[in-house]
Amino acid sequence: QRQVAHRVALLPQSPRAPEAVTVAGLVRYGRHPHQGLLRQWSREDERAVRDALAATGTTELAGERLDRLSGGQRQRCWLAMVLAQHTPVVLLDEPTSALDLGHVVDVLELVRKVAASGRTVIMVLHDLASAARYADTLIAMKDGRVVAQGPPKEIVDEALVKELYDLEADILRAPGDACPVVVPRAHG
């Protein structure tokens, strides 16, 4: 498990933290795979925590209790913990679930920065609009099978929406970057 934790960081859909943990305490958990009998907390660990807090905009929250933060703040703190783990691969399961639109954008912009830094990010999203906006490569699945894969601009169309959701929709192109925008059609 320790070897895997050096290569892959995972943020599950509904993570659980110990009661009354502070933000800094949570982010420090990301460094546990790097600890051992012969390797205790180091300056490198402290730097990784500090950098992860800064990258997620949560430095000012470091002393706050996680359970007293908003959903968007908590999600950025969980992402900081994953970033502190310093793995080349990051797995995120629904990192935007239960967040309002503003926080969704904040989290997905942060994920884009993580990917731009050279890490591989694999993310599960049920929101096709967000996936189309933020993914480099989209893998659309239904009933455990891949139904389409490729750049969102190439694969997101009316037929894909129909296959995935049994929903009629129009696909518009966003001004500026032509990102696909899914607009469900009204029934009747």
mmCIF file with all atom_site columns, C-alpha atoms in Angstrom:
data_model
loop_
_atom_site.group_PDB
_atom_site.id
_atom_site.type_symbol
_atom_site.label_atom_id
_atom_site.label_alt_id
_atom_site.label_comp_id
_atom_site.label_asym_id
_atom_site.label_entity_id
_atom_site.label_seq_id
_atom_site.pdbx_PDB_ins_code
_atom_site.Cartn_x
_atom_site.Cartn_y
_atom_site.Cartn_z
_atom_site.occupancy
_atom_site.B_iso_or_equiv
_atom_site.pdbx_formal_charge
_atom_site.auth_seq_id
_atom_site.auth_comp_id
_atom_site.auth_asym_id
_atom_site.auth_atom_id
_atom_site.pdbx_PDB_model_num
ATOM 1   C CA . GLN A 1 1   ? 0.000   0.000  0.000   1.00 0.00 ? 1   GLN A CA 1
ATOM 2   C CA . ARG A 1 2   ? 2.813   2.388  0.804   1.00 0.00 ? 2   ARG A CA 1
ATOM 3   C CA . GLN A 1 3   ? 4.350   1.908  -2.655  1.00 0.00 ? 3   GLN A CA 1
ATOM 4   C CA . VAL A 1 4   ? 1.003   2.617  -4.326  1.00 0.00 ? 4   VAL A CA 1
ATOM 5   C CA . ALA A 1 5   ? 0.523   5.694  -2.116  1.00 0.00 ? 5   ALA A CA 1
ATOM 6   C CA . HIS A 1 6   ? 3.810   7.083  -3.470  1.00 0.00 ? 6   HIS A CA 1
ATOM 7   C CA . ARG A 1 7   ? 2.406   6.900  -7.016  1.00 0.00 ? 7   ARG A CA 1
ATOM 8   C CA . VAL A 1 8   ? -1.350  7.445  -6.698  1.00 0.00 ? 8   VAL A CA 1
ATOM 9   C CA . ALA A 1 9   ? -3.360  9.804  -4.488  1.00 0.00 ? 9   ALA A CA 1
ATOM 10  C CA . LEU A 1 10  ? -7.105  9.220  -4.121  1.00 0.00 ? 10  LEU A CA 1
ATOM 11  C CA . LEU A 1 11  ? -9.853  11.573 -3.040  1.00 0.00 ? 11  LEU A CA 1
ATOM 12  C CA . PRO A 1 12  ? -13.053 9.541  -2.600  1.00 0.00 ? 12  PRO A CA 1
ATOM 13  C CA . GLN A 1 13  ? -16.493 11.024 -3.181  1.00 0.00 ? 13  GLN A CA 1
ATOM 14  C CA . SER A 1 14  ? -17.347 11.244 0.525   1.00 0.00 ? 14  SER A CA 1
ATOM 15  C CA . PRO A 1 15  ? -14.102 11.479 2.490   1.00 0.00 ? 15  PRO A CA 1
ATOM 16  C CA . ARG A 1 16  ? -14.203 11.339 6.281   1.00 0.00 ? 16  ARG A CA 1
ATOM 17  C CA . ALA A 1 17  ? -11.903 13.192 8.620   1.00 0.00 ? 17  ALA A CA 1
ATOM 18  C CA . PRO A 1 18  ? -11.233 12.610 12.302  1.00 0.00 ? 18  PRO A CA 1
ATOM 19  C CA . GLU A 1 19  ? -13.453 14.753 14.489  1.00 0.00 ? 19  GLU A CA 1
ATOM 20  C CA . ALA A 1 20  ? -12.171 18.273 15.188  1.00 0.00 ? 20  ALA A CA 1
ATOM 21  C CA . VAL A 1 21  ? -9.171  17.958 12.833  1.00 0.00 ? 21  VAL A CA 1
ATOM 22  C CA . THR A 1 22  ? -7.725  21.257 11.674  1.00 0.00 ? 22  THR A CA 1
ATOM 23  C CA . VAL A 1 23  ? -7.096  22.018 8.039   1.00 0.00 ? 23  VAL A CA 1
ATOM 24  C CA . ALA A 1 24  ? -3.330  21.791 8.559   1.00 0.00 ? 24  ALA A CA 1
ATOM 25  C CA . GLY A 1 25  ? -3.807  18.472 10.365  1.00 0.00 ? 25  GLY A CA 1
ATOM 26  C CA . LEU A 1 26  ? -5.830  17.119 7.465   1.00 0.00 ? 26  LEU A CA 1
ATOM 27  C CA . VAL A 1 27  ? -3.273  18.214 4.872   1.00 0.00 ? 27  VAL A CA 1
ATOM 28  C CA . ARG A 1 28  ? -0.481  16.610 6.922   1.00 0.00 ? 28  ARG A CA 1
ATOM 29  C CA . TYR A 1 29  ? -2.238  13.242 6.435   1.00 0.00 ? 29  TYR A CA 1
ATOM 30  C CA . GLY A 1 30  ? -1.176  13.494 2.801   1.00 0.00 ? 30  GLY A CA 1
ATOM 31  C CA . ARG A 1 31  ? 2.416   13.067 3.942   1.00 0.00 ? 31  ARG A CA 1
ATOM 32  C CA . HIS A 1 32  ? 1.846   9.822  5.879   1.00 0.00 ? 32  HIS A CA 1
ATOM 33  C CA . PRO A 1 33  ? 3.000   7.571  3.015   1.00 0.00 ? 33  PRO A CA 1
ATOM 34  C CA . HIS A 1 34  ? 6.360   9.334  3.233   1.00 0.00 ? 34  HIS A CA 1
ATOM 35  C CA . GLN A 1 35  ? 6.785   8.620  6.959   1.00 0.00 ? 35  GLN A CA 1
ATOM 36  C CA . GLY A 1 36  ? 8.296   5.533  8.535   1.00 0.00 ? 36  GLY A CA 1
ATOM 37  C CA . LEU A 1 37  ? 10.511  4.284  11.317  1.00 0.00 ? 37  LEU A CA 1
ATOM 38  C CA . LEU A 1 38  ? 13.610  5.797  9.751   1.00 0.00 ? 38  LEU A CA 1
ATOM 39  C CA . ARG A 1 39  ? 11.939  8.827  8.239   1.00 0.00 ? 39  ARG A CA 1
ATOM 40  C CA . GLN A 1 40  ? 10.034  11.182 10.475  1.00 0.00 ? 40  GLN A CA 1
ATOM 41  C CA . TRP A 1 41  ? 8.484   14.579 9.721   1.00 0.00 ? 41  TRP A CA 1
ATOM 42  C CA . SER A 1 42  ? 10.926  16.688 7.712   1.00 0.00 ? 42  SER A CA 1
ATOM 43  C CA . ARG A 1 43  ? 11.353  20.108 6.145   1.00 0.00 ? 43  ARG A CA 1
ATOM 44  C CA . GLU A 1 44  ? 10.316  18.511 2.857   1.00 0.00 ? 44  GLU A CA 1
ATOM 45  C CA . ASP A 1 45  ? 7.043   17.411 4.480   1.00 0.00 ? 45  ASP A CA 1
ATOM 46  C CA . GLU A 1 46  ? 6.476   20.887 5.905   1.00 0.00 ? 46  GLU A CA 1
ATOM 47  C CA . ARG A 1 47  ? 7.167   22.445 2.503   1.00 0.00 ? 47  ARG A CA 1
ATOM 48  C CA . ALA A 1 48  ? 4.754   20.021 0.800   1.00 0.00 ? 48  ALA A CA 1
ATOM 49  C CA . VAL A 1 49  ? 1.992   20.965 3.250   1.00 0.00 ? 49  VAL A CA 1
ATOM 50  C CA . ARG A 1 50  ? 2.709   24.682 2.893   1.00 0.00 ? 50  ARG A CA 1
ATOM 51  C CA . ASP A 1 51  ? 2.760   24.447 -0.912  1.00 0.00 ? 51  ASP A CA 1
ATOM 52  C CA . ALA A 1 52  ? -0.483  22.438 -0.999  1.00 0.00 ? 52  ALA A CA 1
ATOM 53  C CA . LEU A 1 53  ? -2.235  24.956 1.241   1.00 0.00 ? 53  LEU A CA 1
ATOM 54  C CA . ALA A 1 54  ? -1.018  27.806 -0.957  1.00 0.00 ? 54  ALA A CA 1
ATOM 55  C CA . ALA A 1 55  ? -2.014  26.050 -4.198  1.00 0.00 ? 55  ALA A CA 1
ATOM 56  C CA . THR A 1 56  ? -5.551  25.527 -2.940  1.00 0.00 ? 56  THR A CA 1
ATOM 57  C CA . GLY A 1 57  ? -5.938  28.965 -1.385  1.00 0.00 ? 57  GLY A CA 1
ATOM 58  C CA . THR A 1 58  ? -6.402  27.490 2.080   1.00 0.00 ? 58  THR A CA 1
ATOM 59  C CA . THR A 1 59  ? -3.338  28.834 3.892   1.00 0.00 ? 59  THR A CA 1
ATOM 60  C CA . GLU A 1 60  ? -5.479  31.236 5.921   1.00 0.00 ? 60  GLU A CA 1
ATOM 61  C CA . LEU A 1 61  ? -7.658  28.292 6.998   1.00 0.00 ? 61  LEU A CA 1
ATOM 62  C CA . ALA A 1 62  ? -4.778  26.143 8.318   1.00 0.00 ? 62  ALA A CA 1
ATOM 63  C CA . GLY A 1 63  ? -5.737  26.560 11.983  1.00 0.00 ? 63  GLY A CA 1
ATOM 64  C CA . GLU A 1 64  ? -9.480  26.218 11.427  1.00 0.00 ? 64  GLU A CA 1
ATOM 65  C CA . ARG A 1 65  ? -11.452 23.066 12.163  1.00 0.00 ? 65  ARG A CA 1
ATOM 66  C CA . LEU A 1 66  ? -12.471 21.294 8.973   1.00 0.00 ? 66  LEU A CA 1
ATOM 67  C CA . ASP A 1 67  ? -16.002 20.635 10.248  1.00 0.00 ? 67  ASP A CA 1
ATOM 68  C CA . ARG A 1 68  ? -16.655 24.377 10.598  1.00 0.00 ? 68  ARG A CA 1
ATOM 69  C CA . LEU A 1 69  ? -15.941 25.236 6.957   1.00 0.00 ? 69  LEU A CA 1
ATOM 70  C CA . SER A 1 70  ? -18.276 25.564 3.987   1.00 0.00 ? 70  SER A CA 1
ATOM 71  C CA . GLY A 1 71  ? -18.535 22.695 1.521   1.00 0.00 ? 71  GLY A CA 1
ATOM 72  C CA . GLY A 1 72  ? -16.362 24.476 -1.036  1.00 0.00 ? 72  GLY A CA 1
ATOM 73  C CA . GLN A 1 73  ? -13.697 25.308 1.535   1.00 0.00 ? 73  GLN A CA 1
ATOM 74  C CA . ARG A 1 74  ? -13.664 21.723 2.799   1.00 0.00 ? 74  ARG A CA 1
ATOM 75  C CA . GLN A 1 75  ? -13.273 20.363 -0.721  1.00 0.00 ? 75  GLN A CA 1
ATOM 76  C CA . ARG A 1 76  ? -10.275 22.636 -1.362  1.00 0.00 ? 76  ARG A CA 1
ATOM 77  C CA . CYS A 1 77  ? -8.758  21.370 1.914   1.00 0.00 ? 77  CYS A CA 1
ATOM 78  C CA . TRP A 1 78  ? -9.240  17.747 0.853   1.00 0.00 ? 78  TRP A CA 1
ATOM 79  C CA . LEU A 1 79  ? -7.564  18.592 -2.454  1.00 0.00 ? 79  LEU A CA 1
ATOM 80  C CA . ALA A 1 80  ? -4.689  20.150 -0.508  1.00 0.00 ? 80  ALA A CA 1
ATOM 81  C CA . MET A 1 81  ? -4.232  16.862 1.341   1.00 0.00 ? 81  MET A CA 1
ATOM 82  C CA . VAL A 1 82  ? -4.099  14.989 -1.972  1.00 0.00 ? 82  VAL A CA 1
ATOM 83  C CA . LEU A 1 83  ? -1.600  17.501 -3.398  1.00 0.00 ? 83  LEU A CA 1
ATOM 84  C CA . ALA A 1 84  ? 0.626   17.209 -0.322  1.00 0.00 ? 84  ALA A CA 1
ATOM 85  C CA . GLN A 1 85  ? 0.969   13.504 -1.061  1.00 0.00 ? 85  GLN A CA 1
ATOM 86  C CA . HIS A 1 86  ? 3.110   14.453 -4.091  1.00 0.00 ? 86  HIS A CA 1
ATOM 87  C CA . THR A 1 87  ? 2.101   11.650 -6.426  1.00 0.00 ? 87  THR A CA 1
ATOM 88  C CA . PRO A 1 88  ? 2.332   11.663 -10.211 1.00 0.00 ? 88  PRO A CA 1
ATOM 89  C CA . VAL A 1 89  ? -1.254  10.353 -10.476 1.00 0.00 ? 89  VAL A CA 1
ATOM 90  C CA . VAL A 1 90  ? -4.292  11.873 -8.758  1.00 0.00 ? 90  VAL A CA 1
ATOM 91  C CA . LEU A 1 91  ? -7.674  10.083 -8.705  1.00 0.00 ? 91  LEU A CA 1
ATOM 92  C CA . LEU A 1 92  ? -10.713 12.215 -7.869  1.00 0.00 ? 92  LEU A CA 1
ATOM 93  C CA . ASP A 1 93  ? -14.180 10.718 -7.419  1.00 0.00 ? 93  ASP A CA 1
ATOM 94  C CA . GLU A 1 94  ? -16.852 13.406 -7.856  1.00 0.00 ? 94  GLU A CA 1
ATOM 95  C CA . PRO A 1 95  ? -14.759 16.248 -6.366  1.00 0.00 ? 95  PRO A CA 1
ATOM 96  C CA . THR A 1 96  ? -17.562 18.729 -7.047  1.00 0.00 ? 96  THR A CA 1
ATOM 97  C CA . SER A 1 97  ? -20.560 16.812 -5.703  1.00 0.00 ? 97  SER A CA 1
ATOM 98  C CA . ALA A 1 98  ? -22.846 18.927 -3.501  1.00 0.00 ? 98  ALA A CA 1
ATOM 99  C CA . LEU A 1 99  ? -21.028 22.162 -4.352  1.00 0.00 ? 99  LEU A CA 1
ATOM 100 C CA . ASP A 1 100 ? -22.643 25.308 -5.711  1.00 0.00 ? 100 ASP A CA 1
ATOM 101 C CA . LEU A 1 101 ? -21.623 26.517 -9.167  1.00 0.00 ? 101 LEU A CA 1
ATOM 102 C CA . GLY A 1 102 ? -19.032 29.003 -7.906  1.00 0.00 ? 102 GLY A CA 1
ATOM 103 C CA . HIS A 1 103 ? -17.262 26.358 -5.843  1.00 0.00 ? 103 HIS A CA 1
ATOM 104 C CA . VAL A 1 104 ? -17.500 23.854 -8.705  1.00 0.00 ? 104 VAL A CA 1
ATOM 105 C CA . VAL A 1 105 ? -15.620 26.269 -10.946 1.00 0.00 ? 105 VAL A CA 1
ATOM 106 C CA . ASP A 1 106 ? -13.016 26.974 -8.232  1.00 0.00 ? 106 ASP A CA 1
ATOM 107 C CA . VAL A 1 107 ? -12.352 23.268 -7.668  1.00 0.00 ? 107 VAL A CA 1
ATOM 108 C CA . LEU A 1 108 ? -12.196 22.396 -11.368 1.00 0.00 ? 108 LEU A CA 1
ATOM 109 C CA . GLU A 1 109 ? -9.892  25.349 -12.115 1.00 0.00 ? 109 GLU A CA 1
ATOM 110 C CA . LEU A 1 110 ? -7.616  24.078 -9.351  1.00 0.00 ? 110 LEU A CA 1
ATOM 111 C CA . VAL A 1 111 ? -7.707  20.570 -10.830 1.00 0.00 ? 111 VAL A CA 1
ATOM 112 C CA . ARG A 1 112 ? -6.710  22.024 -14.224 1.00 0.00 ? 112 ARG A CA 1
ATOM 113 C CA . LYS A 1 113 ? -3.698  23.679 -12.561 1.00 0.00 ? 113 LYS A CA 1
ATOM 114 C CA . VAL A 1 114 ? -2.730  20.353 -10.981 1.00 0.00 ? 114 VAL A CA 1
ATOM 115 C CA . ALA A 1 115 ? -2.857  18.699 -14.409 1.00 0.00 ? 115 ALA A CA 1
ATOM 116 C CA . ALA A 1 116 ? -0.919  21.583 -15.978 1.00 0.00 ? 116 ALA A CA 1
ATOM 117 C CA . SER A 1 117 ? 1.821   21.058 -13.371 1.00 0.00 ? 117 SER A CA 1
ATOM 118 C CA . GLY A 1 118 ? 2.549   17.667 -14.937 1.00 0.00 ? 118 GLY A CA 1
ATOM 119 C CA . ARG A 1 119 ? 0.439   15.337 -12.826 1.00 0.00 ? 119 ARG A CA 1
ATOM 120 C CA . THR A 1 120 ? -2.009  12.930 -14.390 1.00 0.00 ? 120 THR A CA 1
ATOM 121 C CA . VAL A 1 121 ? -5.504  13.609 -13.073 1.00 0.00 ? 121 VAL A CA 1
ATOM 122 C CA . ILE A 1 122 ? -8.249  11.042 -13.512 1.00 0.00 ? 122 ILE A CA 1
ATOM 123 C CA . MET A 1 123 ? -11.590 12.365 -12.371 1.00 0.00 ? 123 MET A CA 1
ATOM 124 C CA . VAL A 1 124 ? -15.090 10.917 -12.206 1.00 0.00 ? 124 VAL A CA 1
ATOM 125 C CA . LEU A 1 125 ? -17.754 13.526 -12.967 1.00 0.00 ? 125 LEU A CA 1
ATOM 126 C CA . HIS A 1 126 ? -21.444 12.969 -13.621 1.00 0.00 ? 126 HIS A CA 1
ATOM 127 C CA . ASP A 1 127 ? -21.825 16.556 -14.830 1.00 0.00 ? 127 ASP A CA 1
ATOM 128 C CA . LEU A 1 128 ? -21.184 16.304 -18.570 1.00 0.00 ? 128 LEU A CA 1
ATOM 129 C CA . ALA A 1 129 ? -21.014 20.100 -18.975 1.00 0.00 ? 129 ALA A CA 1
ATOM 130 C CA . SER A 1 130 ? -18.194 20.372 -16.434 1.00 0.00 ? 130 SER A CA 1
ATOM 131 C CA . ALA A 1 131 ? -16.404 17.345 -17.848 1.00 0.00 ? 131 ALA A CA 1
ATOM 132 C CA . ALA A 1 132 ? -16.610 18.813 -21.356 1.00 0.00 ? 132 ALA A CA 1
ATOM 133 C CA . ARG A 1 133 ? -15.280 22.160 -20.116 1.00 0.00 ? 133 ARG A CA 1
ATOM 134 C CA . TYR A 1 134 ? -12.357 20.917 -18.021 1.00 0.00 ? 134 TYR A CA 1
ATOM 135 C CA . ALA A 1 135 ? -11.223 17.545 -19.411 1.00 0.00 ? 135 ALA A CA 1
ATOM 136 C CA . ASP A 1 136 ? -8.495  17.103 -21.996 1.00 0.00 ? 136 ASP A CA 1
ATOM 137 C CA . THR A 1 137 ? -9.786  13.610 -22.717 1.00 0.00 ? 137 THR A CA 1
ATOM 138 C CA . LEU A 1 138 ? -13.266 12.440 -21.886 1.00 0.00 ? 138 LEU A CA 1
ATOM 139 C CA . ILE A 1 139 ? -14.215 8.802  -21.369 1.00 0.00 ? 139 ILE A CA 1
ATOM 140 C CA . ALA A 1 140 ? -18.003 8.466  -21.375 1.00 0.00 ? 140 ALA A CA 1
ATOM 141 C CA . MET A 1 141 ? -19.317 5.319  -19.716 1.00 0.00 ? 141 MET A CA 1
ATOM 142 C CA . LYS A 1 142 ? -22.709 3.715  -19.280 1.00 0.00 ? 142 LYS A CA 1
ATOM 143 C CA . ASP A 1 143 ? -23.451 0.484  -17.440 1.00 0.00 ? 143 ASP A CA 1
ATOM 144 C CA . GLY A 1 144 ? -19.737 -0.138 -16.913 1.00 0.00 ? 144 GLY A CA 1
ATOM 145 C CA . ARG A 1 145 ? -18.762 0.092  -20.571 1.00 0.00 ? 145 ARG A CA 1
ATOM 146 C CA . VAL A 1 146 ? -17.019 2.818  -22.534 1.00 0.00 ? 146 VAL A CA 1
ATOM 147 C CA . VAL A 1 147 ? -19.375 4.371  -25.089 1.00 0.00 ? 147 VAL A CA 1
ATOM 148 C CA . ALA A 1 148 ? -17.086 7.175  -26.304 1.00 0.00 ? 148 ALA A CA 1
ATOM 149 C CA . GLN A 1 149 ? -13.651 8.582  -25.667 1.00 0.00 ? 149 GLN A CA 1
ATOM 150 C CA . GLY A 1 150 ? -11.604 11.459 -26.959 1.00 0.00 ? 150 GLY A CA 1
ATOM 151 C CA . PRO A 1 151 ? -11.382 15.237 -26.754 1.00 0.00 ? 151 PRO A CA 1
ATOM 152 C CA . PRO A 1 152 ? -14.715 16.679 -25.554 1.00 0.00 ? 152 PRO A CA 1
ATOM 153 C CA . LYS A 1 153 ? -15.026 18.946 -28.615 1.00 0.00 ? 153 LYS A CA 1
ATOM 154 C CA . GLU A 1 154 ? -14.941 15.840 -30.793 1.00 0.00 ? 154 GLU A CA 1
ATOM 155 C CA . ILE A 1 155 ? -17.174 13.429 -28.895 1.00 0.00 ? 155 ILE A CA 1
ATOM 156 C CA . VAL A 1 156 ? -19.830 15.464 -27.067 1.00 0.00 ? 156 VAL A CA 1
ATOM 157 C CA . ASP A 1 157 ? -22.837 15.561 -29.363 1.00 0.00 ? 157 ASP A CA 1
ATOM 158 C CA . GLU A 1 158 ? -26.590 14.964 -29.305 1.00 0.00 ? 158 GLU A CA 1
ATOM 159 C CA . ALA A 1 159 ? -26.153 11.229 -29.894 1.00 0.00 ? 159 ALA A CA 1
ATOM 160 C CA . LEU A 1 160 ? -23.817 10.857 -26.901 1.00 0.00 ? 160 LEU A CA 1
ATOM 161 C CA . VAL A 1 161 ? -26.212 12.708 -24.598 1.00 0.00 ? 161 VAL A CA 1
ATOM 162 C CA . LYS A 1 162 ? -29.053 10.507 -25.825 1.00 0.00 ? 162 LYS A CA 1
ATOM 163 C CA . GLU A 1 163 ? -27.029 7.345  -25.229 1.00 0.00 ? 163 GLU A CA 1
ATOM 164 C CA . LEU A 1 164 ? -25.786 8.358  -21.778 1.00 0.00 ? 164 LEU A CA 1
ATOM 165 C CA . TYR A 1 165 ? -28.912 9.948  -20.350 1.00 0.00 ? 165 TYR A CA 1
ATOM 166 C CA . ASP A 1 166 ? -31.747 8.989  -22.732 1.00 0.00 ? 166 ASP A CA 1
ATOM 167 C CA . LEU A 1 167 ? -32.231 12.721 -23.104 1.00 0.00 ? 167 LEU A CA 1
ATOM 168 C CA . GLU A 1 168 ? -32.753 14.919 -26.144 1.00 0.00 ? 168 GLU A CA 1
ATOM 169 C CA . ALA A 1 169 ? -30.387 17.890 -26.057 1.00 0.00 ? 169 ALA A CA 1
ATOM 170 C CA . ASP A 1 170 ? -28.890 20.561 -28.219 1.00 0.00 ? 170 ASP A CA 1
ATOM 171 C CA . ILE A 1 171 ? -25.135 21.006 -28.182 1.00 0.00 ? 171 ILE A CA 1
ATOM 172 C CA . LEU A 1 172 ? -24.065 24.618 -28.415 1.00 0.00 ? 172 LEU A CA 1
ATOM 173 C CA . ARG A 1 173 ? -20.505 25.911 -28.653 1.00 0.00 ? 173 ARG A CA 1
ATOM 174 C CA . ALA A 1 174 ? -19.267 28.307 -25.987 1.00 0.00 ? 174 ALA A CA 1
ATOM 175 C CA . PRO A 1 175 ? -18.069 31.658 -27.284 1.00 0.00 ? 175 PRO A CA 1
ATOM 176 C CA . GLY A 1 176 ? -14.314 31.958 -27.328 1.00 0.00 ? 176 GLY A CA 1
ATOM 177 C CA . ASP A 1 177 ? -13.229 28.343 -27.047 1.00 0.00 ? 177 ASP A CA 1
ATOM 178 C CA . ALA A 1 178 ? -16.066 26.379 -28.718 1.00 0.00 ? 178 ALA A CA 1
ATOM 179 C CA . CYS A 1 179 ? -16.381 24.082 -25.706 1.00 0.00 ? 179 CYS A CA 1
ATOM 180 C CA . PRO A 1 180 ? -19.539 21.949 -25.991 1.00 0.00 ? 180 PRO A CA 1
ATOM 181 C CA . VAL A 1 181 ? -22.444 23.173 -23.894 1.00 0.00 ? 181 VAL A CA 1
ATOM 182 C CA . VAL A 1 182 ? -25.279 20.709 -23.308 1.00 0.00 ? 182 VAL A CA 1
ATOM 183 C CA . VAL A 1 183 ? -28.783 22.224 -23.335 1.00 0.00 ? 183 VAL A CA 1
ATOM 184 C CA . PRO A 1 184 ? -31.515 19.675 -22.532 1.00 0.00 ? 184 PRO A CA 1
ATOM 185 C CA . ARG A 1 185 ? -34.658 19.994 -24.650 1.00 0.00 ? 185 ARG A CA 1
ATOM 186 C CA . ALA A 1 186 ? -37.949 20.517 -22.851 1.00 0.00 ? 186 ALA A CA 1
ATOM 187 C CA . HIS A 1 187 ? -40.392 17.595 -22.992 1.00 0.00 ? 187 HIS A CA 1
ATOM 188 C CA . GLY A 1 188 ? -43.540 18.478 -24.897 1.00 0.00 ? 188 GLY A CA 1
#
